[in-house]
Amino acid sequence: MELPLYTKEIRGTAVTQTLDYELTQDDETEDLFALLSEVKQNHPDVGAVSVGAIFSSYQGNRVQHVCDRLGLKMLAYLWHRDQAELLQEMVANGVDAVLIKVAAMGLGREDLGKTLKEMQPKLLSLHSKFGIHPCGEGGEFESFTLDCPLFKKRIVVDDSAVVTHVDDTVAPVLYLSIKQGADTARPDRPADPTRLEAPSQAYSRAFTDHIYCINQASRLGRKARMAELFAHMQLDAEMFAGSHLDVWQDVINHEYQYALVIEDDVDFELDAVASIHRALNTLDAQKTNWDILYIGHCSMEEKPGLARSVHPFCTSGYIVSRNGAQKLFAYFAKHLRSSHALDVQLVALIKRKMLRSYSMFPPVVFQRRDLYPADDGMDLRVGRLLRNSAWDQARAFVPKLQDWIDPPDSQRRDPAFEHIPPWMENTQTVR
C-alpha cells in the first residue's frame, strides 16, 4: 500500500480480563497505546483508527479506551455484520487471505495456507454443525492477507512451516510460521490503490431498481444530511421533491420491479442493506406476490423477523413492488383523504386485505426524533431498537452536518391524529 508501517513488540499480558478496561500497568493494551502515541506524534493529522473487530466487545472496548485517551475516533465498519455475508463479500471483492492459525473442532493441519475462498464451504458447514464463527471471531482461526484491492503489490510466501501449539485430537491449535516472503508488483492495480472499488450497482441501490428519498424543497438541511448519509453508506439515492403518490407513479412510468422509498428524517442500521437483501431473497424464494415491504415503521406490534404486517404505522422506509405501486396509485389517485395520515390509510388497506404487506422487526430504518423534532407528538418507542447507527458513524467524518438542521416543526401537528379511526383502537383485530 506504500504507507508508513509501525510495529511494536507486545510486552504486556492480559492483566485485566474483564469486559470493560481501565488503565492497567503491564497490560497488553498499554502496548497499543504506546504504538498509537508514536503514530500520532509522527503524523499529527491522523484522526481515526480503523479496526476489523466484528463481534468482540472485549477487543472493541480496549481499542475505544486507547482512542479516547489519544483523542482519536474508532472506526468499526464491520461491527456486528452478518459473518456469512461478510465472508462472501471478502471473497467476491478479491480479498486473498490464507489461514495461518486454526484452533477449533473441524479445523486441522490440512487447512493451514488455504485461502478464504477455498475454506468458505467448510467454514459455513462448520458454522451450521457446531456454531463456529465463519469469520473466526471466536478465535477459531487467524488469517493473513496476501492481496486485496488496496494493495499495490501481492505478498508471496516462499517458505513456511507448521508449528503445533496444542496437540489435541479434537481441536488442535496449529499455526503457520512464515519464514520467508516477498512482494510482487501488480501493474494491473488502479492508479489510486487507496481507493476502494465502487460497490456493485445492486448494492448501491439496496438490491432494488431505484432509491427515492422524499424531501420537501424547503428542507435543505434534511437534504444535505441525507445526501451525506447516503454517500457514507455508498447508496445511490434520488432526492425526490414529491409525494408518495408521485413516487408510485414514477415507479410505474419507469417499470421498476422494486423501489426503495425513504423519508428524509431517518437513520439506518449499519447492516441495513444486507438485511434488505436477505428479506428480498426470502420473499422471492417463497414466491410471494407481495406489494409492500416495510423496512422502517413505528410499530411495536409487528411479528419478529420477516412476517405479514400487523400495524406498520409510519412510512419512514419501505420497498414497493411494481404491482404494489400500481395498486396504490390506482387507489389513492381516487381515494386519498387529506384529513388522514397516509400511513393510517395504508394500514386500513392492509387490514381490509387490499394490500399484501410484510414487515421487518426490528426494522432497519428509524425515524430520528432526536435529530428532527416530532411533527405528531408520538412516542416512537421502536426508535430505541436502533443498535448501530449509520448516521452516528457518518457524522464522525463530517462534524459540520450537526449544524445542518432545518427550523423545528414543533408547532406543526398532523390533523390525522385528531381523527383516529375506531378500528385502530383494537390492535388485536389485525392478523
CSV table of N, CA, C and O in Angstrom, one decimal, residues 294 310-313 331-332 337 340-355 421 423-424 430:
chain,number,residue,atom,x,y,z
A,294,TYR,N,-42.2,-3.3,4.6
A,294,TYR,CA,-41.8,-2.2,5.5
A,294,TYR,C,-40.5,-2.6,6.1
A,294,TYR,O,-40.4,-3.5,6.9
A,310,VAL,N,-48.8,-6.2,10.6
A,310,VAL,CA,-49.8,-6.0,11.6
A,310,VAL,C,-50.3,-4.6,11.5
A,310,VAL,O,-51.4,-4.3,10.9
A,311,HIS,N,-49.6,-3.7,12.2
A,311,HIS,CA,-50.0,-2.2,12.2
A,311,HIS,C,-48.7,-1.5,11.9
A,311,HIS,O,-48.1,-0.8,12.7
A,312,PRO,N,-48.2,-1.5,10.7
A,312,PRO,CA,-46.9,-0.8,10.4
A,312,PRO,C,-47.1,0.7,10.2
A,312,PRO,O,-46.9,1.2,9.1
A,313,PHE,N,-47.5,1.4,11.2
A,313,PHE,CA,-47.6,2.8,11.1
A,313,PHE,C,-46.3,3.5,10.8
A,313,PHE,O,-45.2,3.0,11.1
A,331,TYR,N,-55.6,3.3,-6.4
A,331,TYR,CA,-56.5,3.6,-5.2
A,331,TYR,C,-56.4,5.0,-4.8
A,331,TYR,O,-57.4,5.7,-4.6
A,332,PHE,N,-55.2,5.5,-4.5
A,332,PHE,CA,-55.1,6.8,-3.8
A,332,PHE,C,-55.3,8.0,-4.8
A,332,PHE,O,-55.5,9.1,-4.4
A,337,ARG,N,-57.3,10.7,1.3
A,337,ARG,CA,-58.0,11.6,2.2
A,337,ARG,C,-57.0,12.5,2.9
A,337,ARG,O,-56.2,12.0,3.7
A,340,HIS,N,-56.6,12.3,6.8
A,340,HIS,CA,-56.0,11.2,7.5
A,340,HIS,C,-54.5,11.0,7.0
A,340,HIS,O,-54.2,11.2,5.8
A,341,ALA,N,-53.6,10.7,7.9
A,341,ALA,CA,-52.2,10.5,7.5
A,341,ALA,C,-52.2,9.3,6.6
A,341,ALA,O,-52.9,8.3,6.7
A,342,LEU,N,-51.2,9.4,5.7
A,342,LEU,CA,-51.1,8.3,4.6
A,342,LEU,C,-50.9,6.9,5.3
A,342,LEU,O,-51.4,5.9,4.8
A,343,ASP,N,-50.0,6.9,6.3
A,343,ASP,CA,-49.7,5.6,6.9
A,343,ASP,C,-50.9,4.9,7.5
A,343,ASP,O,-51.1,3.7,7.5
A,344,VAL,N,-51.9,5.8,8.1
A,344,VAL,CA,-53.1,5.3,8.6
A,344,VAL,C,-54.0,4.6,7.5
A,344,VAL,O,-54.5,3.6,7.7
A,345,GLN,N,-54.0,5.3,6.4
A,345,GLN,CA,-54.8,4.8,5.3
A,345,GLN,C,-54.2,3.5,4.7
A,345,GLN,O,-54.9,2.6,4.3
A,346,LEU,N,-52.8,3.4,4.7
A,346,LEU,CA,-52.2,2.2,4.2
A,346,LEU,C,-52.5,1.0,5.1
A,346,LEU,O,-52.8,-0.1,4.7
A,347,VAL,N,-52.5,1.3,6.4
A,347,VAL,CA,-52.8,0.2,7.4
A,347,VAL,C,-54.3,-0.3,7.2
A,347,VAL,O,-54.6,-1.4,7.3
A,348,ALA,N,-55.1,0.7,6.9
A,348,ALA,CA,-56.5,0.3,6.6
A,348,ALA,C,-56.6,-0.6,5.4
A,348,ALA,O,-57.4,-1.6,5.4
A,349,LEU,N,-55.8,-0.4,4.4
A,349,LEU,CA,-55.8,-1.2,3.2
A,349,LEU,C,-55.3,-2.6,3.6
A,349,LEU,O,-55.8,-3.6,3.1
A,350,ILE,N,-54.3,-2.6,4.4
A,350,ILE,CA,-53.7,-3.9,4.8
A,350,ILE,C,-54.8,-4.7,5.6
A,350,ILE,O,-54.9,-5.9,5.5
A,351,LYS,N,-55.5,-4.0,6.5
A,351,LYS,CA,-56.5,-4.7,7.4
A,351,LYS,C,-57.6,-5.2,6.5
A,351,LYS,O,-58.1,-6.3,6.8
A,352,ARG,N,-58.0,-4.5,5.4
A,352,ARG,CA,-59.0,-5.0,4.5
A,352,ARG,C,-58.5,-6.0,3.5
A,352,ARG,O,-59.3,-6.4,2.6
A,353,LYS,N,-57.2,-6.4,3.6
A,353,LYS,CA,-56.6,-7.4,2.7
A,353,LYS,C,-56.6,-6.9,1.3
A,353,LYS,O,-56.7,-7.7,0.3
A,354,MET,N,-56.6,-5.6,1.1
A,354,MET,CA,-56.5,-5.0,-0.2
A,354,MET,C,-55.0,-4.8,-0.6
A,354,MET,O,-54.7,-4.5,-1.8
A,355,LEU,N,-54.1,-5.0,0.3
A,355,LEU,CA,-52.7,-4.8,0.1
A,355,LEU,C,-51.9,-5.9,0.8
A,355,LEU,O,-52.1,-6.2,2.0
A,421,PRO,N,-59.4,6.4,13.4
A,421,PRO,CA,-60.5,5.5,13.1
A,421,PRO,C,-60.7,4.5,14.2
A,421,PRO,O,-59.8,4.1,14.9
A,423,TRP,N,-61.3,1.4,14.3
A,423,TRP,CA,-60.7,0.1,14.2
A,423,TRP,C,-59.3,0.1,14.7
A,423,TRP,O,-58.8,-1.0,15.1
A,424,MET,N,-58.6,1.3,14.8
A,424,MET,CA,-57.3,1.3,15.3
A,424,MET,C,-57.2,1.1,16.8
A,424,MET,O,-56.1,0.8,17.3
A,430,VAL,N,-56.1,-7.2,13.8
A,430,VAL,CA,-55.3,-7.3,12.6
A,430,VAL,C,-54.4,-8.5,12.6
A,430,VAL,O,-53.7,-8.8,13.6
